[in-house]
Structure formats: structure tokens, C-alpha cells
XYZ file of C-alpha atoms in Angstrom:
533
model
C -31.129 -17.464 -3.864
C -34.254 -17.585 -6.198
C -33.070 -14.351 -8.637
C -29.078 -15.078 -7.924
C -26.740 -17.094 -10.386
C -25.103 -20.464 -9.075
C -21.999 -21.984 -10.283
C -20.640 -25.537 -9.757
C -16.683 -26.255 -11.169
C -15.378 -29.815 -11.006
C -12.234 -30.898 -12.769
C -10.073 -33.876 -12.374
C -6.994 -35.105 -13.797
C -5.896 -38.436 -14.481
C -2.540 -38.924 -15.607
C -1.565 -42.338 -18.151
C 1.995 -42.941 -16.187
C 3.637 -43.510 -12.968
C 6.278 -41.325 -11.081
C 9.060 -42.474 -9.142
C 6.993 -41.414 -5.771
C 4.177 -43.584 -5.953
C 6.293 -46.667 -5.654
C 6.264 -46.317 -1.535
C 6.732 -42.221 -0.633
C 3.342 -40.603 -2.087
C 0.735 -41.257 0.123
C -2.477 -40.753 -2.525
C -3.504 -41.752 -5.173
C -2.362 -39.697 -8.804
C -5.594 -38.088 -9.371
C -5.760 -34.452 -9.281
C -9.417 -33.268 -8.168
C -11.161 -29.820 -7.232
C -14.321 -28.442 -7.034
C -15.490 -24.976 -6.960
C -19.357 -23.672 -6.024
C -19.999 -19.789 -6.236
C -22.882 -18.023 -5.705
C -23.491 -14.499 -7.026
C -26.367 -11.536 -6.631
C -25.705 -9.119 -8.971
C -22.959 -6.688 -8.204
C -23.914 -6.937 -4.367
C -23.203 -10.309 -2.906
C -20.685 -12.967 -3.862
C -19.994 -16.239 -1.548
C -18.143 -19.577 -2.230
C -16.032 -22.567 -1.785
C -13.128 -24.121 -3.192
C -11.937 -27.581 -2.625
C -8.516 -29.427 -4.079
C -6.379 -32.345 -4.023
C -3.282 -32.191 -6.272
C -1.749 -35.339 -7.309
C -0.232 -38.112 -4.787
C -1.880 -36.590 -1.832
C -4.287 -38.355 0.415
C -8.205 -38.203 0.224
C -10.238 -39.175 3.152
C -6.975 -40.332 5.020
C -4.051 -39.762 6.981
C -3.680 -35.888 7.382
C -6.917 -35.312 5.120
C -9.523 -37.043 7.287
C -12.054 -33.984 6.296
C -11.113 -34.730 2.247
C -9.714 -32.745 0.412
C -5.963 -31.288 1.200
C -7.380 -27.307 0.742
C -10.332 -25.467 1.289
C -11.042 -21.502 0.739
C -14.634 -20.590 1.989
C -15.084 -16.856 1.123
C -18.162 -14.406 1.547
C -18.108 -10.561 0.106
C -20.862 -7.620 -0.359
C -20.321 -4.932 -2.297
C -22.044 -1.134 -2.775
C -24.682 -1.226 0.380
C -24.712 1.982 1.193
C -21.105 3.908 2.775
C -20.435 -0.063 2.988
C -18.441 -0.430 -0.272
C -16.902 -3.765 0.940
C -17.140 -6.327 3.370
C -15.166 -9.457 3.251
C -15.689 -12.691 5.236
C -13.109 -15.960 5.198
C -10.715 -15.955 3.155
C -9.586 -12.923 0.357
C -7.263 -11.016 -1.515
C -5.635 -7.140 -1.041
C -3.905 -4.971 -3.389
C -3.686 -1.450 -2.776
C -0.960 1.338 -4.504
C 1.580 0.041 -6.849
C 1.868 -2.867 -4.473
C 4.880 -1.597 -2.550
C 3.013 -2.478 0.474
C 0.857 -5.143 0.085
C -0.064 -6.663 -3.384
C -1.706 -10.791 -3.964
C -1.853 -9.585 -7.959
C -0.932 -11.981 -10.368
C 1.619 -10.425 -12.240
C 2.730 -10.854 -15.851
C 6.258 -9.571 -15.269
C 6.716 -6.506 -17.808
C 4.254 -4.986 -19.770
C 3.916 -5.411 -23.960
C 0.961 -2.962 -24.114
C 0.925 0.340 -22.527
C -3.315 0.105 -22.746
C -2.928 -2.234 -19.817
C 0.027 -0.721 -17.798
C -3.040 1.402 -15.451
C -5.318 -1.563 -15.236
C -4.488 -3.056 -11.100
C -7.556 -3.949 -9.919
C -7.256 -2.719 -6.255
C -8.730 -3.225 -3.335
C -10.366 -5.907 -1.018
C -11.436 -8.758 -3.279
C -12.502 -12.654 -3.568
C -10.423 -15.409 -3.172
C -11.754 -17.856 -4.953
C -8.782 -20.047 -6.777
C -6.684 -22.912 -5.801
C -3.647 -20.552 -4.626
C -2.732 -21.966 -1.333
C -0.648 -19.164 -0.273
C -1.235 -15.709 -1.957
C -4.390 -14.977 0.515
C -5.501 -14.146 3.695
C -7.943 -14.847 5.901
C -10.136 -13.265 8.397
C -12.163 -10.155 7.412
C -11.794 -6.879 5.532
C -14.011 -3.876 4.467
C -13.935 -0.795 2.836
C -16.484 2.338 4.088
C -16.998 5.333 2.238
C -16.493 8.326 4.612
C -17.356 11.460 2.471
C -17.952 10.888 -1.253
C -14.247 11.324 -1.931
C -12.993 9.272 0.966
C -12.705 5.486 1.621
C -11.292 4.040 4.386
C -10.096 0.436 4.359
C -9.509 -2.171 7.387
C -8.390 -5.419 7.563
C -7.535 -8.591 10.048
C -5.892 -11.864 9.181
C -5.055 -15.093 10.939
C -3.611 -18.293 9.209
C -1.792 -21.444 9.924
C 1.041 -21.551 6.878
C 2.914 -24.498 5.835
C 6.898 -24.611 6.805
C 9.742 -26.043 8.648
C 10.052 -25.606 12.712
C 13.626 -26.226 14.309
C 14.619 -25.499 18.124
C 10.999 -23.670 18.208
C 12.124 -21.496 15.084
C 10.265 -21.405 11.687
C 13.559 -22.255 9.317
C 11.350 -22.148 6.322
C 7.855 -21.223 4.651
C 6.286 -23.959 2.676
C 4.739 -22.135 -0.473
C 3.816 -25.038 -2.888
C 0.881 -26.502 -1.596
C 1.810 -29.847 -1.966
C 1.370 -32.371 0.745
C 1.962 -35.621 -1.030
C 4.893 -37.406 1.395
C 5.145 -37.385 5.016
C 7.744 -35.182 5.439
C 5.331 -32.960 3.026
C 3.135 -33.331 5.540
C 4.642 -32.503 8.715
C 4.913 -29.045 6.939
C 0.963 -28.893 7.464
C 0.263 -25.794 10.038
C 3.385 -25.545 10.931
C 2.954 -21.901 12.658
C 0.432 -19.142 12.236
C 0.547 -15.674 11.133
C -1.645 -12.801 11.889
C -1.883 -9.512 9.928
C -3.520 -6.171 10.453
C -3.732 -3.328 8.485
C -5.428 -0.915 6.611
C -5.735 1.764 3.767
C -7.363 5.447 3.494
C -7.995 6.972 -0.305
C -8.728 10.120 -1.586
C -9.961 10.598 -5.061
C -11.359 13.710 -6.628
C -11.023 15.246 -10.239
C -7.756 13.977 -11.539
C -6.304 13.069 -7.956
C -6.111 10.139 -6.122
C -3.900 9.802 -2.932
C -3.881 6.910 -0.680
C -2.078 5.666 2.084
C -1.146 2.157 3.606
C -0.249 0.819 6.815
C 0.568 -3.332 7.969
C 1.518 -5.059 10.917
C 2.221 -8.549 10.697
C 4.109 -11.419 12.773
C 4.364 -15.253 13.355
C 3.855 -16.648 16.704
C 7.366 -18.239 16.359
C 10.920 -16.420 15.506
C 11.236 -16.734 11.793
C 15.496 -17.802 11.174
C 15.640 -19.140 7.379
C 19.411 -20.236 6.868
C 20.076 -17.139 4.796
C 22.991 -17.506 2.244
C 25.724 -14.465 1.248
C 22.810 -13.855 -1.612
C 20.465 -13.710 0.414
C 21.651 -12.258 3.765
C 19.386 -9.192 3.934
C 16.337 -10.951 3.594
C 13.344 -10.978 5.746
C 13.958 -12.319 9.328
C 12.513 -12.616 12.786
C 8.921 -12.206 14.713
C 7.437 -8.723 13.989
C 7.402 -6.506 10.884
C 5.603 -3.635 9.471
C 5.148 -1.586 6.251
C 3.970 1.509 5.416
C 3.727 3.641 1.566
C 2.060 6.418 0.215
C 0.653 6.624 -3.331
C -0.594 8.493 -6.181
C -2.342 8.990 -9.317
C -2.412 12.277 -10.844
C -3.789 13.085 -14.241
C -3.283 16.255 -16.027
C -4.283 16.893 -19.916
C -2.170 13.460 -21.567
C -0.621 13.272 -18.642
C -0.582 10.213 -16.186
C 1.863 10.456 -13.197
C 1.906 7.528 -10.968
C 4.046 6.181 -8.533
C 4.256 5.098 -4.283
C 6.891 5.326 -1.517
C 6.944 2.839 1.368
C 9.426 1.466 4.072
C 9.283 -1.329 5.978
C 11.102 -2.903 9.100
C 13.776 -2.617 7.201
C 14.527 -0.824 4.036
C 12.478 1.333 1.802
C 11.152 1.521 -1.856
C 10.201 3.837 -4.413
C 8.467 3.134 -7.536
C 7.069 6.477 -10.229
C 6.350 6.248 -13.578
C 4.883 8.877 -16.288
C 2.486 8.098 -18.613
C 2.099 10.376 -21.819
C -0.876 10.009 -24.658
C 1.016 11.413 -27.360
C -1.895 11.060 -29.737
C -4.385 8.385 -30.356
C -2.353 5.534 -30.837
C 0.678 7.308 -29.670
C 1.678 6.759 -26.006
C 4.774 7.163 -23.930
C 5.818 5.067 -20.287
C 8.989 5.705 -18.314
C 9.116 4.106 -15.105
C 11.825 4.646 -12.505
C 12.056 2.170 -9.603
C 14.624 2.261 -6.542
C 14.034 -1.239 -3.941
C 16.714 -1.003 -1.077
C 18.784 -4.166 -0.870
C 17.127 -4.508 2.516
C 13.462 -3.800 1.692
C 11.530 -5.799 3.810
C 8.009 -6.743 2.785
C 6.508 -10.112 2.772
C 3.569 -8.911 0.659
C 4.420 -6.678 -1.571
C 4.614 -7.451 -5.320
C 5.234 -4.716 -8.423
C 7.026 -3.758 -11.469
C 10.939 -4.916 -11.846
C 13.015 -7.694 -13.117
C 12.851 -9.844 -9.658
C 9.318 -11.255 -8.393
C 9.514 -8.917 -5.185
C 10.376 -5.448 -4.819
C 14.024 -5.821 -3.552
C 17.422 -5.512 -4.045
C 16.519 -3.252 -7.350
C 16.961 -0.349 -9.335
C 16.538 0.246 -12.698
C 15.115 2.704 -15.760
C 12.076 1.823 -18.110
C 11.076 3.117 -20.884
C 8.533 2.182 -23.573
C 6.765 3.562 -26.548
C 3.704 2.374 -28.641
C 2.921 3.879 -31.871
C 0.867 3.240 -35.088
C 1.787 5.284 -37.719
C 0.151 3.303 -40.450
C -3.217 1.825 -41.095
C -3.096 -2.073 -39.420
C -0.027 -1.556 -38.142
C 1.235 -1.446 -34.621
C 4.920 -1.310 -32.636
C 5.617 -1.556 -29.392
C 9.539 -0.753 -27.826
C 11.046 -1.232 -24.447
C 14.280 -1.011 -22.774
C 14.958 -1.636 -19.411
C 18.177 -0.455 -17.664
C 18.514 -2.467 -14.006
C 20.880 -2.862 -11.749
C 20.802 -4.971 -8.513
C 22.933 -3.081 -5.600
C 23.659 -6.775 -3.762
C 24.244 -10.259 -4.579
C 21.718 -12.251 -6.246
C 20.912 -16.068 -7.064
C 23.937 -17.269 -8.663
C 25.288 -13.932 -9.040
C 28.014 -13.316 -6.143
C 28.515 -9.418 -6.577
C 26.296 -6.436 -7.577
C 25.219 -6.908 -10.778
C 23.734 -4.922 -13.738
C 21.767 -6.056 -17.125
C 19.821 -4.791 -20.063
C 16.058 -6.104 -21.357
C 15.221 -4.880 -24.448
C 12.355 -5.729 -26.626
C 10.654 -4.720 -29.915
C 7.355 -6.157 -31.291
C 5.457 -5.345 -34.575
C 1.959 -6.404 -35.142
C 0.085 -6.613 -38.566
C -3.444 -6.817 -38.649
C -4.667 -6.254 -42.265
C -8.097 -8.021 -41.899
C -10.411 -8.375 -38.897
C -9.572 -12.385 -39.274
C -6.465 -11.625 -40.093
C -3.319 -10.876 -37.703
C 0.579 -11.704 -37.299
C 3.312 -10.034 -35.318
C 7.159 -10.230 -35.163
C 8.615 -10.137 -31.225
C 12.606 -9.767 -30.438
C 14.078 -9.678 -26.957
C 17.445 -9.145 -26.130
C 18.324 -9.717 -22.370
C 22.098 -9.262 -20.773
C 22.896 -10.332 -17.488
C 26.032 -11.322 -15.469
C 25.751 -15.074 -13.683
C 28.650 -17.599 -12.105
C 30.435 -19.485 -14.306
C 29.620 -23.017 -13.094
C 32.019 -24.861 -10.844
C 34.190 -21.664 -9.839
C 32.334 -20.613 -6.331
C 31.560 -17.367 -7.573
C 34.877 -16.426 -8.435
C 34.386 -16.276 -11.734
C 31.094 -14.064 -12.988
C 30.322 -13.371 -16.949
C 28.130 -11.611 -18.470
C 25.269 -13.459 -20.582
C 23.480 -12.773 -23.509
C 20.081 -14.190 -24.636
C 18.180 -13.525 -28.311
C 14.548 -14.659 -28.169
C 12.847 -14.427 -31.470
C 8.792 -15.362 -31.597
C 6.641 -15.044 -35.106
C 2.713 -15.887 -34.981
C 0.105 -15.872 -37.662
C -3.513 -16.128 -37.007
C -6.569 -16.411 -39.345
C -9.764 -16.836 -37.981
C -12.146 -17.493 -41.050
C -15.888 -18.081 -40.050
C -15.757 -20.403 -37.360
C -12.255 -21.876 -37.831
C -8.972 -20.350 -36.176
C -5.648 -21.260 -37.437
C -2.283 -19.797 -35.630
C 1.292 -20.652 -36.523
C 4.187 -19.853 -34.290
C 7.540 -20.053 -34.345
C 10.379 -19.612 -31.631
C 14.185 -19.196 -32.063
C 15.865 -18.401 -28.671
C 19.966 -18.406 -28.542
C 21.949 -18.258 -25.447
C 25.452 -17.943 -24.521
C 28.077 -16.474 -22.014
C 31.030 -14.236 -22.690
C 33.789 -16.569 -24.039
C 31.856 -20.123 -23.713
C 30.129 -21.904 -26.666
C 26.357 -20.723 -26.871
C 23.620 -23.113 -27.528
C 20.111 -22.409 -29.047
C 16.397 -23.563 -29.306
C 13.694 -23.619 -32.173
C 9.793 -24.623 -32.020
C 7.078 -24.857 -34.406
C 3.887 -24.736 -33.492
C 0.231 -24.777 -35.123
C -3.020 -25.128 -33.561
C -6.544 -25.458 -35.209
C -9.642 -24.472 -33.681
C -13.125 -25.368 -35.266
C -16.630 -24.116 -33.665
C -19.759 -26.519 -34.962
C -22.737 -25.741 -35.721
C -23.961 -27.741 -32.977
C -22.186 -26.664 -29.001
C -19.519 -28.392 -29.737
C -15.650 -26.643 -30.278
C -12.500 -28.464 -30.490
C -8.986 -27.607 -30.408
C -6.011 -29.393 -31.840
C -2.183 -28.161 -31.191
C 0.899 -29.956 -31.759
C 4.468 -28.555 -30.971
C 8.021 -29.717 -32.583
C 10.844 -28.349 -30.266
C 14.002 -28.630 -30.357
C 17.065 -26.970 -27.976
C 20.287 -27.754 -26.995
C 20.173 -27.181 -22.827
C 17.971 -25.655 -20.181
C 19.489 -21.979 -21.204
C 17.457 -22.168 -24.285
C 14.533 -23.317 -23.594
C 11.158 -22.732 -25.032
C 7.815 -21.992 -24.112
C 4.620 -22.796 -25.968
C 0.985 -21.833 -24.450
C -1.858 -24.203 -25.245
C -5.539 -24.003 -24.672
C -6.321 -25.426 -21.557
C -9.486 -25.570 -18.992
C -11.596 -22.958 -17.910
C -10.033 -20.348 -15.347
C -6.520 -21.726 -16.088
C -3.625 -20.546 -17.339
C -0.971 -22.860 -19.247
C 2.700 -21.940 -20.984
C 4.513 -25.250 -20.415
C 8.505 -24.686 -20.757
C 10.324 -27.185 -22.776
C 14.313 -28.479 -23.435
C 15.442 -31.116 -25.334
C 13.901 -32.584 -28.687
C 10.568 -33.843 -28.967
C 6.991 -33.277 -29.687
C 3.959 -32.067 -27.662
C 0.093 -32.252 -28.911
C -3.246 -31.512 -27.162
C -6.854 -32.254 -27.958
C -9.125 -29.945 -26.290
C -12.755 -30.493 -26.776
C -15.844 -28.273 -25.268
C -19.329 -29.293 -25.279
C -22.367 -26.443 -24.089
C -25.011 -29.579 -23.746
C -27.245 -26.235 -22.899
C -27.063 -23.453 -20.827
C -26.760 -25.302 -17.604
C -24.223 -27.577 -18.620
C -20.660 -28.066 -20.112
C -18.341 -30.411 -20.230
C -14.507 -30.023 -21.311
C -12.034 -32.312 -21.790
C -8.186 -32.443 -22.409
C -5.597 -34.958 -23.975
C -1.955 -33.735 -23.944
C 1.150 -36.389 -24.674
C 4.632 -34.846 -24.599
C 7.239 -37.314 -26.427
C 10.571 -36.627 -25.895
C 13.352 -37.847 -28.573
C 16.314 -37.420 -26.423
C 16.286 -39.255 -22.743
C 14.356 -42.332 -21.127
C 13.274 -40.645 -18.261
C 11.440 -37.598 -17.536
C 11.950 -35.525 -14.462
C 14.074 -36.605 -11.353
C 13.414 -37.886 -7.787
C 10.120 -38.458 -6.596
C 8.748 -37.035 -9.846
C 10.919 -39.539 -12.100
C 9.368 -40.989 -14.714
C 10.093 -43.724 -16.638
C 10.432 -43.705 -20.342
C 10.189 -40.710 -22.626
C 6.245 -40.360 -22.759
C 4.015 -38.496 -20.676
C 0.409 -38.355 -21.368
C -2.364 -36.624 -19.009
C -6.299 -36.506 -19.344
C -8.297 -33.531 -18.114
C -11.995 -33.292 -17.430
C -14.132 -29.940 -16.347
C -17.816 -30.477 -15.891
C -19.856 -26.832 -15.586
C -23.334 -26.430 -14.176
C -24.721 -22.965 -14.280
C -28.567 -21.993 -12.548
């Protein structure tokens, strides 16, 4: 404890209106609080725990008699010897290209081939607010011989869902407990998992295989629609893939093969260094359309590797001095039925970005997309399907002078459907950062946007509070600006604060249900206090 380094997080949000639930089905107050401590030696020894209430649910009461609605204890050591790993409470797995088993967050598709290789594998911390995309129990990794590891792992959680006629109907994922019939979700069922992972990596090899058994202690029977009839059913499943990573002069050759219960999937992709600044990707991915894996996460169009198959290929170059482009296209195809698309489907992502960076302080790039798909025409039960097309244009400029940062962006995105009218979407956004002198930085962003329907929407990212990540979506016409202010009173303490108002110029309410809120404002305050020893 004495040569360690503590950390205490505590944020809460306090929001200047009033939704629709509060009025007699939210059961808590509107507050949004967490709080984090960590403690960490070195490289060796990590421990912590995470407490949070989101908005509208109960603190000190009803179902949270203990406090808050979530708590994630966790304890890991690292490097002690053949012990590479040891994890206690509750943590995180990712091994392969995540065929298998995968709790990455994922960014979708890749705009830089320097980060395509960059999974950070392995047994690890769970230390966030994620109330599903964990496990919990214990895990460790032992080295073997120098060129071996072998991986274990055992898990057993209560998860969140619906129980009818002793069957689990469906699995809770939000996190939100804010009603009672949110909270009769609470622990509905449990599920245990057990598993584990051996590695081999020498030279330019590495060659690893994976093996998990999981199951609920009830039948699992979601009401699966024609879109969804091959997905994941029952009481016991299991997955197993083999991977690799082979590098050879430029070369990079990766790629894993797994099957489950049901199903199997293949994911390889080639990785070529051209020259410096040159590099080459093509990625080839085949997920059956009845791949079952609970788990897994990876590269494709769709957030799970299923019901997929598809071509991708991408190229960075920079030919010129300050310059740099970036190319994709991705050919995918989707063997059954998907959400709102009621036969097998096909579509195109393309994408093209140029960057500009004549100046260290200096930088602006140019980013197209061009996405087709085929959906349901509205109203027609399927029996109608049309392909759609979608143009998203983005331009940013950013100048950092001394210790101001200015960055302009602009968004055009255009949507329509094979013989329907198409609608469209524009933003404009510029935000202005200032460091002081004194530890104090501030950060001021205001958005104009403007778009016809849902279709074209928008997205703008903002700054936001420490270990967060924010790109609010917008639709409609009106304006969004933030305040963010940080203040390092020393090394021990910080404090950061947040004002964000979204006016909207074209409704009276916001949102719908439970979340309704009335008039066209919506204003929230966020606080983060820091203490570091």
C-alpha cells in the first residue's frame, strides 16, 4: 500500500428536466451516480471497485437495500513468476480474433491499418460500468515452457431477463432497473462458464487454441422471429476455434476457425507493408447463418459473428509529404434474413478518407462513405424489399496554436431507397479548447444540425468526462452546446465539470414513453471529482 498508486473516481449527473417516468413508474430519484476506487503496484498487482446508479433507479431502497444498483469488485496479478495472470471477481477475456470468446469494445471497421493488429488479448480487469460484457469468478494464465501459456477460466453470474413457465424468454442487457417490472428482471437466472486457452508463440508464429462450455440453469426459449430463427437457443452450448498469427518478411497472415453448438466461422486476413507508409489489408470472413456463440465478437458489418460473409479490402498510402489516404471496400452478403430485411441480402461499404497535415498544429481531412443495402419497404410485410443507398460526407479542420485548439466540422449525409424520395442531413460544428496558465482547461462546442428523418441522421462527438466515450446521434433541427471545464487543483486532485443543452427547433417533446419529455429543451450537468495518492 505505502509505494502503490490509489485512485478514487466519483461522478454524478444531474439532469435540469423531468421525464415522463418520474411522474409515478421510476422508482429513484434522476441522479446518475458512480464511484470507482483502484489500487495499483506497478505492473504486478491491480484491485478495485466500481459502484453505479443510473438515473430513476432506487438508492438505499426497494431492490437496492445495499445502495447502489451495480457493483464490480475485481483483483488481478500479473508477471510472478510462470504465474503470468491471476484474476479474482469479476473480469474480461478475449482471446484469437474473437470467434470464440471476445468482451472487446469494438469500433466496427477499421480507418487505419496501424491499428487493425492492436487486440489486446487475454485475461484482463473489469473495471467499468458495463453491466453485462464480463464475467465473474476466476481466471489465470501460467507459462508452461517459455513459448507456452496455458489459460483457465471459471464463471458464475446471476444475469438480468425474463422467466416464463420456468423458461428464460429473454436476456436483460441494459442495466437499467428503474421500474418494477425493470426490476423483476434483477437475477433472473444464472449462468456458469468454463473454459480455457493454450498459446504458442515463437519467432514469427503464434498458434493458439480455445475451448468454452457454458449453460443457464433454466432452458433458454426467446420468441425467435423468421429473422431471427437460427439464433441461439436452449440450456447447454459450447465453442471451440483455432488461431494464428504468422509473420513472414512484410507479411502478416492472420486469421481463426471455430464452431460452436451450432454452426461454424471463419475469419483470415493478410496484412502487407508495402513500404513505409504503404500497407495493404484484405480480410475474408465466412459466419454460418447458424453460428452459435454468445461471446464472441469480431470484424463484419453485424455486431456478432453470424449470418455473414463478405470481402475486405483496404489500402493506406502516402505518397506525398503531409499527406495521407486511406481506401476501403467491403463486399458482404448475409446468407439469411436479417432485421427488417425478409430474404438473403447483399450490400456494399465503401469509404475513402484524405488527411492533410501541413504543420504539426495544423491538420484537416476529407471522409466519404458510400453504403448500399436492401431493407422492407415500410407497411408491405416484407413483400416488398429495395435496395438503399446512403452518402455520408464529413470535413474537419484543426489548429492547435500554443495552448488553444480550434476544430471545425462539417457533416452532409443523404439517404434514399430505390424509387422513393430521399431525404438528407447537414451539421456544423466548432469547438474551442483553451489550456491556462494556471490548471485550469476549458472546452466550448456548439453544434447546428439539421436533417430531414431518422435515415439521415447525424452524429457529432463532444468532449466529455474522464474514461468516457460520447458521439450523441441527432435528427431533426436544432442546436447542441457543451461547456466542459477541468481543474488539476494539484496532483491529488481534479475536478471536471460538464454543461450540455440540446434545443430542438422542430417538436415539443423529446423522446417517447417513460423517457418523454416535455418541451424541446434538454439540459444535463456533469461532475467528476479525481483524487490520486
Amino acid at each position: 500500500m505505502k509505494y502503490g498508486k490509489q485512485e478514487v473516481l466519483t461522478r454524478l449527473d444531474v439532469p435540469f428536466y423531468t421525464r415522463k417516468g418520474y411522474q409515478k413508474n421510476y422508482l429513484g430519484p434522476a441522479m446518475y451516480h458512480s464511484l470507482r476506487y483502484g489500487y495499483r503496484y506497478g505492473d504486478y498487482f491491480q484491485m478495485g471497485i466500481t459502484a453505479e446508479k443510473d438515473a430513476g433507479e432506487p438508492f438505499f431502497a426497494l431492490h437496492n437495500e445495499k445502495g447502489y444498483d451495480y457493483y464490480s469488485i475485481y483483483f488481478l496479478l500479473r508477471n510472478l513468476g510462470k504465474l503470468k495472470t491471476l484474476a479474482l471477481g469479476n473480469y474480461r477475456l478475449s482471446f484469437g480474433q474473437g470467434l470464440v470468446v471476445s468482451t472487446d469494445f469494438r469500433l466496427g471497421k477499421t480507418y487505419s491499418l496501424s491499428t487493425v493488429d492492436n487486440r489486446s488479448g487475454g485475461i484482463r480487469k473489469h473495471s467499468s460500468t458495463d453491466e453485462y460484457n464480463y464475467f465473474r469468478g476466476v481466471a489465470a494464465t501460467v507459462e508452461v515452457i517459455p513459448a507456452l501459456q496455458l489459460s483457465g477460466f471459471y464463471s458464475h453470474r446471476s444475469m438480468d431477463g425474463v422467466i416464463e413457465g420456468n423458461e428464460i424468454t429473454s436476456i436483460y442487457k441494459t442495466g437499467l432497473h428503474r421500474t418494477e417490472k425493470e426490476a423483476d428482471k434483477v437475477n433472473a437466472f444464472t449462468l456458469q462458464l468454463m473454459g480455457g486457452n493454450i498459446t504458442y508463440e515463437k519467432n514469427n508464429l503464434k498458434v493458439g487454441m480455445t475451448g468454452i462450455y457454458y449453460f443457464f440453469n433454466r432452458s433458454y426459449q426467446p420468441e425467435l422471429r423468421t429473422y431471427a430463427k437460427y439464433n441461439l437457443q436452449g440450456n447447454y452450448f459450447h465453442n471451440v476455434g483455432v488461431d494464428y498469427k504468422y509473420r513472414w518478411n512484410r507479411f502478416i497472415l492472420t486469421g481463426e476457425a471455430a464452431m460452436g453448438k451450432q454452426g461454424y466461422s471463419l475469419l483470415n486476413q493478410l496484412k502487407y507493408n508495402i513500404l513505409t507508409g504503404y500497407q495493404l489489408l484484405i480480410v475474408h470472413r465466412y459466419y454460418s447463418h447458424d453460428y452459435w456463440a454468445m461471446f464472441a465478437r469480431s470484424f463484419g458489418e453485424s455486431s456478432t459473428p453470424q449470418n455473414e460473409n463478405g470481402w475486405y479490402l483496404a489500402a493506406e498510402a502516402s505518397p506525398l509529404a503531409h499527406w495521407k489516404f486511406f481506401a476501403s471496400l467491403d463486399l458482404f452478403s448475409f446468407p439469411w434474413w436479417k432485421y427488417r430485411i425478409s430474404k438473403p441480402s447483399q450490400g456494399v461499404d465503401g469509404m475513402f478518407q484524405s488527411i492533410y497535415s501541413p504543420k504539426r498544429n495544423l491538420s484537416m481531412y476529407v471522409n466519404y462513405r458510400y453504403k448500399r443495402k436492401e431493407r422492407d419497404v415500410a407497411g408491405t410485410d416484407g413483400k416488398v424489399i429495395l435496395p438503399t443507398y446512403q452518402h455520408r460526407l464529413r470535413y474537419r479542420l484543426t489548429y492547435s496554436p500554443d495552448y488553444l485548439q480550434l476544430r471545425t466540422t462539417v457533416d452532409y449525409n443523404h439517404f434514399h431507397s430505390r424509387g422513393q424520395e430521399g431525404s438528407q442531413g447537414y451539421q456544423f460544428t466548432q469547438s474551442c479548447s483553451y489550456a491556462f496558465s494556471f490548471p485550469i482547461k476549458i472546452s466550448v462546442q456548439g453544434t447546428y444540425f439539421h436533417t430531414d428523418d431518422y435515415d439521415s441522421r447525424i452524429y457529432a462527438s463532444e468532449k466529455g468526462l474522464l474514461y468516457t466515450f460520447y458521439t450523441p446521434s441527432f435528427y431533426g433541427q436544432g442546436f447542441r452546446f457543451s461547456v466542459c471545464a477541468r481543474y488539476d487543483v494539484n496532483k491529488v486532485f481534479m475536478f471536471l465539470v460538464k454543461f450540455a443543452q440540446t434545443i430542438y427547433e422542430d417538436r415539443e417533446n423529446i423522446g417517447s414513453g417513460n423517457d418523454l419529455i416535455q418541451g424541446n429543451k434538454k439540459a444535463d450537468l456533469q461532475m467528476q471529482l479525481r483524487i490520486k495518492i
